[in-house]
mmCIF file of C-alpha atoms in Angstrom:
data_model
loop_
_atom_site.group_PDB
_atom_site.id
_atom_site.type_symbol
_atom_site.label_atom_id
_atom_site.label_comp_id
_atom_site.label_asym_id
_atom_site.label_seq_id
_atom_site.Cartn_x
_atom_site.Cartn_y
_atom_site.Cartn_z
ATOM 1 C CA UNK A 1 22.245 9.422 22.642
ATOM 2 C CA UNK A 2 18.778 8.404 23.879
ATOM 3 C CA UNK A 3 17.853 4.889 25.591
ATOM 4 C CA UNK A 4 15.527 3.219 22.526
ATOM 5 C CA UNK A 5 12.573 3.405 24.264
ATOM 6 C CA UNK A 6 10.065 -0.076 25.229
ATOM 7 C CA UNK A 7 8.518 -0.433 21.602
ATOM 8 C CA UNK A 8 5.463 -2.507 23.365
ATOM 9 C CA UNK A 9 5.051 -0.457 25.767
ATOM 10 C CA UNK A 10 5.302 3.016 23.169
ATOM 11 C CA UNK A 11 2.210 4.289 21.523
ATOM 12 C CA UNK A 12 1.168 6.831 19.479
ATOM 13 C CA UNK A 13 -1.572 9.539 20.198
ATOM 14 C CA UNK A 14 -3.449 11.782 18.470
ATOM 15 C CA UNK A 15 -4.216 11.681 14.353
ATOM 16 C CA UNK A 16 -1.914 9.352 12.408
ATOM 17 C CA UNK A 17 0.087 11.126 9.612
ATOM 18 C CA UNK A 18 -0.637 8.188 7.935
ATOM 19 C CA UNK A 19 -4.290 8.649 7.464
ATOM 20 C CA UNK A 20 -3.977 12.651 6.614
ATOM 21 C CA UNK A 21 -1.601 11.282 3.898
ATOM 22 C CA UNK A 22 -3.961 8.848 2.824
ATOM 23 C CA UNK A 23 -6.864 10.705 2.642
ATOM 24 C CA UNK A 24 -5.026 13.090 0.481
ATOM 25 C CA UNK A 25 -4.557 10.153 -2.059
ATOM 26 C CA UNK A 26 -7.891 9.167 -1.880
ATOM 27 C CA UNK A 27 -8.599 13.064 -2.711
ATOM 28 C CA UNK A 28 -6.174 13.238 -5.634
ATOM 29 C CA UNK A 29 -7.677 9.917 -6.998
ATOM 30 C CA UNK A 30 -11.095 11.184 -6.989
ATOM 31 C CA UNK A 31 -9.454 14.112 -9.262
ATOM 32 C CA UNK A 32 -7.816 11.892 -11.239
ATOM 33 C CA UNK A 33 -11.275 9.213 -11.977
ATOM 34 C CA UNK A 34 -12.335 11.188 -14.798
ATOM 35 C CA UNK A 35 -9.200 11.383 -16.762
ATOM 36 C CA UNK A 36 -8.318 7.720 -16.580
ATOM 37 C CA UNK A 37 -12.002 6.738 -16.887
ATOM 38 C CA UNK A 38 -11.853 8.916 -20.185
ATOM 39 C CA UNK A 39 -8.753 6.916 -21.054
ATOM 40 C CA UNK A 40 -10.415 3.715 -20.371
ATOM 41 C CA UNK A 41 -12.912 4.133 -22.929
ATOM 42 C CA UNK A 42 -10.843 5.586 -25.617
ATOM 43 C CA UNK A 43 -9.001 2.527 -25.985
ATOM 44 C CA UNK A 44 -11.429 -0.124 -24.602
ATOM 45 C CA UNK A 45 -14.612 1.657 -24.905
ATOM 46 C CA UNK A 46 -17.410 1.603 -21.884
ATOM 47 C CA UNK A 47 -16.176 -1.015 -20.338
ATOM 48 C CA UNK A 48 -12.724 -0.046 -20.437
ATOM 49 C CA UNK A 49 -13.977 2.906 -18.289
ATOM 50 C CA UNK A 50 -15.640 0.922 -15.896
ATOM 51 C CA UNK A 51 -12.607 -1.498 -15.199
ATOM 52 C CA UNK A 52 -10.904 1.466 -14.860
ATOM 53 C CA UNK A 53 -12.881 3.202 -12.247
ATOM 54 C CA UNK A 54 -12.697 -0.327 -10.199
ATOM 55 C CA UNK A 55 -9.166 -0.299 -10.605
ATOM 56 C CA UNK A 56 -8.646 3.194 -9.159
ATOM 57 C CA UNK A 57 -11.618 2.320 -5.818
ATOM 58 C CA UNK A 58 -9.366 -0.682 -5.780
ATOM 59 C CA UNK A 59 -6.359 1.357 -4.766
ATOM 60 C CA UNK A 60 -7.897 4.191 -3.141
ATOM 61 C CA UNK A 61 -9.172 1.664 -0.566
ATOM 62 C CA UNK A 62 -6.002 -0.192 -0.280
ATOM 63 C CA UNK A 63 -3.959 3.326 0.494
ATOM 64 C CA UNK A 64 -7.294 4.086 3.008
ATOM 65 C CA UNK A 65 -7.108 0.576 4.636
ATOM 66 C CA UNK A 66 -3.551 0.302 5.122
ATOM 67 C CA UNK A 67 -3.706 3.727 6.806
ATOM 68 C CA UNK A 68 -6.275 3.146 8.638
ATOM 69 C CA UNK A 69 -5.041 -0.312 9.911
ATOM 70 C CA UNK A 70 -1.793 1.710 10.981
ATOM 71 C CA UNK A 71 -2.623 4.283 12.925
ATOM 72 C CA UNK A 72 -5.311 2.027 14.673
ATOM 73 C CA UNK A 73 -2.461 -0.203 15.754
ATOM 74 C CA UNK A 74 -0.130 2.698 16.627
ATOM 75 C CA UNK A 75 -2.569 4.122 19.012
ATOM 76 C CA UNK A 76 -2.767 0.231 20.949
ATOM 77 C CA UNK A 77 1.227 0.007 20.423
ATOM 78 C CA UNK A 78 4.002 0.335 18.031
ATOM 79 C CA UNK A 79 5.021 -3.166 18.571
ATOM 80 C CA UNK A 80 1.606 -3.804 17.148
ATOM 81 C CA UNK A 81 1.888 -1.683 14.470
ATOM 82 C CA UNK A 82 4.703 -3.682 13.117
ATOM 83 C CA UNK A 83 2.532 -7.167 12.823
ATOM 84 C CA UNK A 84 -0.376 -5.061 11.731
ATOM 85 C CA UNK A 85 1.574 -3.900 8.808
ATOM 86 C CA UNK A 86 3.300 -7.425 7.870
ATOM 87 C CA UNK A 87 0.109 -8.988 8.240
ATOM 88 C CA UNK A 88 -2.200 -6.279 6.632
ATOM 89 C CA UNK A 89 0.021 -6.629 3.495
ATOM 90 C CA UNK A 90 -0.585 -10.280 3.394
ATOM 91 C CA UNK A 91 -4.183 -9.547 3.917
ATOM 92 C CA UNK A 92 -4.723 -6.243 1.837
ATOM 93 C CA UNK A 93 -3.090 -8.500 -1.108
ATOM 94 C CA UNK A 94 -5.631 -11.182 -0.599
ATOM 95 C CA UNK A 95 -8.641 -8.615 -0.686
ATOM 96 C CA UNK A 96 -7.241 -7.184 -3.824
ATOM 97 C CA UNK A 97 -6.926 -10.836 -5.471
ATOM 98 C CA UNK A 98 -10.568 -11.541 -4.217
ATOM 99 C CA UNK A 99 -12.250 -8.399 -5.410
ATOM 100 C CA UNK A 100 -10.420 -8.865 -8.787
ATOM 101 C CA UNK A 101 -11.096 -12.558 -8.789
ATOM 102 C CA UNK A 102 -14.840 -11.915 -8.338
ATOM 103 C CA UNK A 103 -15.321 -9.915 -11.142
ATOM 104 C CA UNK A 104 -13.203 -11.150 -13.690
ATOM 105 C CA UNK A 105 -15.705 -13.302 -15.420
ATOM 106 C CA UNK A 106 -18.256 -10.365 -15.740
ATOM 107 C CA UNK A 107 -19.397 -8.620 -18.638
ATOM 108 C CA UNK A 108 -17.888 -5.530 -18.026
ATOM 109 C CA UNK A 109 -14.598 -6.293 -16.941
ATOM 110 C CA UNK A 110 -11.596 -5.616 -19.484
ATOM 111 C CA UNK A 111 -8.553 -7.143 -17.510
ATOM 112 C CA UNK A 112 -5.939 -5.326 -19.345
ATOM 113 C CA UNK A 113 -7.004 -1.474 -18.460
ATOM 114 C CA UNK A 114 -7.608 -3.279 -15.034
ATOM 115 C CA UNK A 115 -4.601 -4.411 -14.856
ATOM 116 C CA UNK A 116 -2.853 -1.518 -16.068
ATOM 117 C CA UNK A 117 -5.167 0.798 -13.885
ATOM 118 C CA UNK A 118 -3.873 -1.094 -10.691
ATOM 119 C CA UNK A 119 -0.020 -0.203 -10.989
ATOM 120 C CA UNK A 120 0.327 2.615 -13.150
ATOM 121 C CA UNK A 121 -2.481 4.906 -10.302
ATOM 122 C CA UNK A 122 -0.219 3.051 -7.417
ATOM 123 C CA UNK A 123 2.627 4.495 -8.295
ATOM 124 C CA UNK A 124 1.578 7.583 -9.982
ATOM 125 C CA UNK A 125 -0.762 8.395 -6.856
ATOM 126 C CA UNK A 126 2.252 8.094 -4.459
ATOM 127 C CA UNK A 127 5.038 9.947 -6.793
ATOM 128 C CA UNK A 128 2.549 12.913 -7.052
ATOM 129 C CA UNK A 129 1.857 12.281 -3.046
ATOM 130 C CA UNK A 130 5.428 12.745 -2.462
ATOM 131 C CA UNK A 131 5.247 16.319 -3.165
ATOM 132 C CA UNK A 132 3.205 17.452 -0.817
ATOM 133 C CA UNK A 133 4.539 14.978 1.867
ATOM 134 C CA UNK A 134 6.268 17.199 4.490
ATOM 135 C CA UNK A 135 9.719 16.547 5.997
ATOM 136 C CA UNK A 136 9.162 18.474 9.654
ATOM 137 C CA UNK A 137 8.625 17.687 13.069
ATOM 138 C CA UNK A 138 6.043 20.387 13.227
ATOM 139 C CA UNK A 139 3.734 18.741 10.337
ATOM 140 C CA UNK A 140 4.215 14.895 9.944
ATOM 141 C CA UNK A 141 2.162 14.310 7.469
ATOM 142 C CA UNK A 142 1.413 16.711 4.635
ATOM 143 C CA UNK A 143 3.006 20.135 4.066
ATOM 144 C CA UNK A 144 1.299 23.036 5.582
ATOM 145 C CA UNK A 145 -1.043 24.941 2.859
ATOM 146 C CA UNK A 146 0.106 28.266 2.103
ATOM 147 C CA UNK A 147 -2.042 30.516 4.058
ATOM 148 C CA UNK A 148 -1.811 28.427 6.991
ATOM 149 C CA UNK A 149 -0.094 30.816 9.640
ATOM 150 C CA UNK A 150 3.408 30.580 10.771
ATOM 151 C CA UNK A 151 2.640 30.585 13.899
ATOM 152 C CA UNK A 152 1.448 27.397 14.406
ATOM 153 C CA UNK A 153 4.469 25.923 13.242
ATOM 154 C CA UNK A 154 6.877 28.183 15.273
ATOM 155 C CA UNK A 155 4.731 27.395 18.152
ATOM 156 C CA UNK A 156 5.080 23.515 17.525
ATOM 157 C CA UNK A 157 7.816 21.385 19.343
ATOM 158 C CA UNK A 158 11.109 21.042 17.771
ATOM 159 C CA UNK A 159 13.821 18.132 18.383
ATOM 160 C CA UNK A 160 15.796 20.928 20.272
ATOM 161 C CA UNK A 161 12.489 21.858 22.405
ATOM 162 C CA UNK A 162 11.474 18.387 23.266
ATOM 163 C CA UNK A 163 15.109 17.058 24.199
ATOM 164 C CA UNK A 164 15.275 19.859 26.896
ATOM 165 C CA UNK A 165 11.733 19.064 28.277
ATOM 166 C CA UNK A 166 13.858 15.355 28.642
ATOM 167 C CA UNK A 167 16.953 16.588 30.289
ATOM 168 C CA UNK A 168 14.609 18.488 32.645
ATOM 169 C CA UNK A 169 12.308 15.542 33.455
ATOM 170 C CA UNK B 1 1.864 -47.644 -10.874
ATOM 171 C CA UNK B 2 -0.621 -48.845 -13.244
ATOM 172 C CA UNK B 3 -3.338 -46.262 -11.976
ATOM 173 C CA UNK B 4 -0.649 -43.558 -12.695
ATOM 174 C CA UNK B 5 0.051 -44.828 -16.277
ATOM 175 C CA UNK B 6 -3.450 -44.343 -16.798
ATOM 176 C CA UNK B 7 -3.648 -40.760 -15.501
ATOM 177 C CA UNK B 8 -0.669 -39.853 -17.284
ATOM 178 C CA UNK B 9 -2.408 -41.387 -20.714
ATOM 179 C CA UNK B 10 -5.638 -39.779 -20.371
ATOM 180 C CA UNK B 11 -4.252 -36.175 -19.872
ATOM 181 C CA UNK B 12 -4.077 -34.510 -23.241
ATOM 182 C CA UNK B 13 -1.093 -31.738 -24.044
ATOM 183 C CA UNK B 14 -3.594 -29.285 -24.108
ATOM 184 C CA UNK B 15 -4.522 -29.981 -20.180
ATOM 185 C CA UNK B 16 -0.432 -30.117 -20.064
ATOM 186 C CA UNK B 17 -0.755 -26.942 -21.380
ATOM 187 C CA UNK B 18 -2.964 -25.606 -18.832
ATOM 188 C CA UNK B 19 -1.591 -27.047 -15.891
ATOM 189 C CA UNK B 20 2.205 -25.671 -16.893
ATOM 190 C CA UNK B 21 0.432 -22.098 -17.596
ATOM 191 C CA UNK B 22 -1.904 -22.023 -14.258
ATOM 192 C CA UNK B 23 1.651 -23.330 -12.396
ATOM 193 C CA UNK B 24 3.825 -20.718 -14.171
ATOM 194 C CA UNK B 25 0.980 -17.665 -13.058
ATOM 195 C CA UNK B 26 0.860 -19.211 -9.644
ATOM 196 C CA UNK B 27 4.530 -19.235 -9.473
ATOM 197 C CA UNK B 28 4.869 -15.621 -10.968
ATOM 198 C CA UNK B 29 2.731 -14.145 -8.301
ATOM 199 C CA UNK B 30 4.497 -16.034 -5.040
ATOM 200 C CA UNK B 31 7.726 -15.547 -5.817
ATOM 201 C CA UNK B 32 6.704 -11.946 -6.341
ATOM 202 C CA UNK B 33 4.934 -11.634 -2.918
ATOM 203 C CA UNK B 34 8.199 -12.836 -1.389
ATOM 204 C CA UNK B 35 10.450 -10.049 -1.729
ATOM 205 C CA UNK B 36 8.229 -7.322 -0.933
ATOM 206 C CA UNK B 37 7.293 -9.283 1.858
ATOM 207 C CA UNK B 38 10.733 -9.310 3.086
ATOM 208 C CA UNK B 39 10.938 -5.873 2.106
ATOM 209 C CA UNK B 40 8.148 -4.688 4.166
ATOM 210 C CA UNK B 41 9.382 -6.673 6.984
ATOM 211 C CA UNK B 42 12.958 -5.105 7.237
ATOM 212 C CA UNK B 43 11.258 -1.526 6.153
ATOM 213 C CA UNK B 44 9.009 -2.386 9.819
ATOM 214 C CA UNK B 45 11.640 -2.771 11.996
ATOM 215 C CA UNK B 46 13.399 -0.193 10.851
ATOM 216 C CA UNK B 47 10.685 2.587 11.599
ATOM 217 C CA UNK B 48 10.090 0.817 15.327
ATOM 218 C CA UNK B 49 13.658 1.061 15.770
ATOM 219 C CA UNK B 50 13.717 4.906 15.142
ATOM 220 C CA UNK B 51 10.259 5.845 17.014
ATOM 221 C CA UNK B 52 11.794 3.742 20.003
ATOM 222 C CA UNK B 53 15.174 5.711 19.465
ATOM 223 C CA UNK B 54 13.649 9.435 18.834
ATOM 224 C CA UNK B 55 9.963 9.234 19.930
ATOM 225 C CA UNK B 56 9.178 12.415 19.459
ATOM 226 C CA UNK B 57 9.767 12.255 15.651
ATOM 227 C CA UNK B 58 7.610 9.263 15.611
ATOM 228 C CA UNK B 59 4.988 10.993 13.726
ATOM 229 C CA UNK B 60 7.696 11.891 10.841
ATOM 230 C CA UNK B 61 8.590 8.009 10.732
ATOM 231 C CA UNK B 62 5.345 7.315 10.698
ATOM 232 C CA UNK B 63 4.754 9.142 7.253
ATOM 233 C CA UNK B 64 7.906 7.632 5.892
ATOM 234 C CA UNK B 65 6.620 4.475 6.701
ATOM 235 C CA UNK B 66 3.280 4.513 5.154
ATOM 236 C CA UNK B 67 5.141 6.061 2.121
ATOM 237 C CA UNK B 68 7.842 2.961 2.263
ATOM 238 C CA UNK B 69 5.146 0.000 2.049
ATOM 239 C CA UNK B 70 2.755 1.735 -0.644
ATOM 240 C CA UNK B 71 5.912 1.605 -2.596
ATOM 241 C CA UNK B 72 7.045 -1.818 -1.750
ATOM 242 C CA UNK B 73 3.494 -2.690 -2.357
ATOM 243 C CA UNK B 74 3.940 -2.003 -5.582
ATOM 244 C CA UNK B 75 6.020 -4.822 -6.588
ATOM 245 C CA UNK B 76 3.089 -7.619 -5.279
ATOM 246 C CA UNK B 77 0.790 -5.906 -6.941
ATOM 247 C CA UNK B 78 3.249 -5.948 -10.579
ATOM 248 C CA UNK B 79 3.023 -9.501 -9.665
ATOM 249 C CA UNK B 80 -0.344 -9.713 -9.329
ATOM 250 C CA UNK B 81 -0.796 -8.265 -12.570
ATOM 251 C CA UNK B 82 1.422 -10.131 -14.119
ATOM 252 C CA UNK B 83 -0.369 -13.520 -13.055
ATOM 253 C CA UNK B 84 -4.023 -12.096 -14.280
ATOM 254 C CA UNK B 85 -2.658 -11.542 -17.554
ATOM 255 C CA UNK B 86 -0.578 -15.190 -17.594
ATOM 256 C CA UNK B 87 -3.473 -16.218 -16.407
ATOM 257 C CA UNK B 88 -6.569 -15.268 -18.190
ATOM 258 C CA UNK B 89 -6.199 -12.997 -21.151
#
């Protein structure tokens, strides 16, 4: 079994997984505006769209930020990871409170699509994430596409191929 | 004492009202910031305790843990939700 390594001392290098992964939200929540927009204003009319299309930015930059904020602290240290991400969530929450806060008294804001917008894209953004999250060593963060050659994963490090570069250092 | 008599005389049931509702929301949303809180916490120092263990599947961990707090994430914002509707619909 391996020594646990200095976590303040540790960093990360290279892209974050993190940020792939939430990129790929923000992707599939672009492709998903329309729909829940259309939704929006079936039941609550035009501004039922628009507080619906907050909603979904709302998240979108919440997934974005909390990546972001991750894989910044990651590169600096893991240990500093860790507070980023206990103290982002305290912070990401407020923003979220403020932005809805500040609009809640305007014309156009429905608070019940809002609302409902807010959790129901959450969750439903990450479920559908989770299929195309990858489970490897070779690809962290999202499963390779189809016609991506196999040869860049057999030619990526294994647990196998970095525990004998170890034993030999 | 007699200042507080007075207070509690000119406050109406309807401000009672109000002031149980805004206190009930308020509530609603820190108690439900708590436990994800804690969640998040544990969730942490769980993923730095495996990238210190097995760097080189710190990437992988990395993923997982993104993954982990958007879902525990979830919960504060249910709360939040929850104490916009108490609050003002």
């Amino acid at each position: 079994m391996n020594a646990p390594a200095n976590p303040l001392a540790m960093r990360m290098e290279g892209p974050s997984p993190a940020v792939e992964v939430a990129k790929d939200l923000a992707r599939r929540g672009a492709l998903i505006a329309p729909v829940a927009a259309m939704v929006g204003a079936i039941f609550w009319g035009t501004d039922g769209a628009v507080s619906v299309a907050y909603a979904l930015a709302i998240v979108v930059v919440n997934f974005l930020l909390a990546a972001w904020s991750l894989g910044f602290a990651a590169r600096i240290s893991i240990a500093l990871m860790a507070g980023v991400a206990l103290f982002g969530f305290l912070i990401r929450l407020g923003l979220i409170t403020l932005a809805v806060l500040l609009v809640r008294d305007a014309a156009w804001v429905e608070l019940i699509p809002l609302g409902l917008t807010l959790i129901i894209t959450h969750l439903g953004l990450l479920f559908w994430e989770m299929r195309f999250v990858s489970a490897s060593l070779a690809f962290p963060g999202l499963k390779p596409k189809p016609g991506l050659d196999a040869a860049q994963a057999s030619n990526s490090p294994t647990i196998s191929d970095l525990s004998e570069t170890k034993e030999h250092q | 004492m007699s200042v507080l008599a007075q207070i509690a005389q000119d406050i109406e049931a309807a401000d009672l009202q109000n002031i149980e509702a805004a206190g009930g929301a308020g509530m609603a949303y820190g108690l439900a910031a708590i436990g994800p809180g804690i969640g998040i916490g544990y969730l942490v120092g769980q993923a730095v305790q495996a990238m210190a263990r097995q760097p080189e599947s710190a990437g992988q961990v990395q993923t997982t843990m993104f993954l982990g707090i958007a879902f525990t994430e979830a919960l504060a914002l249910i709360g939040f939700v929850v104490f916009i509707l108490l609050k003002f619909v």
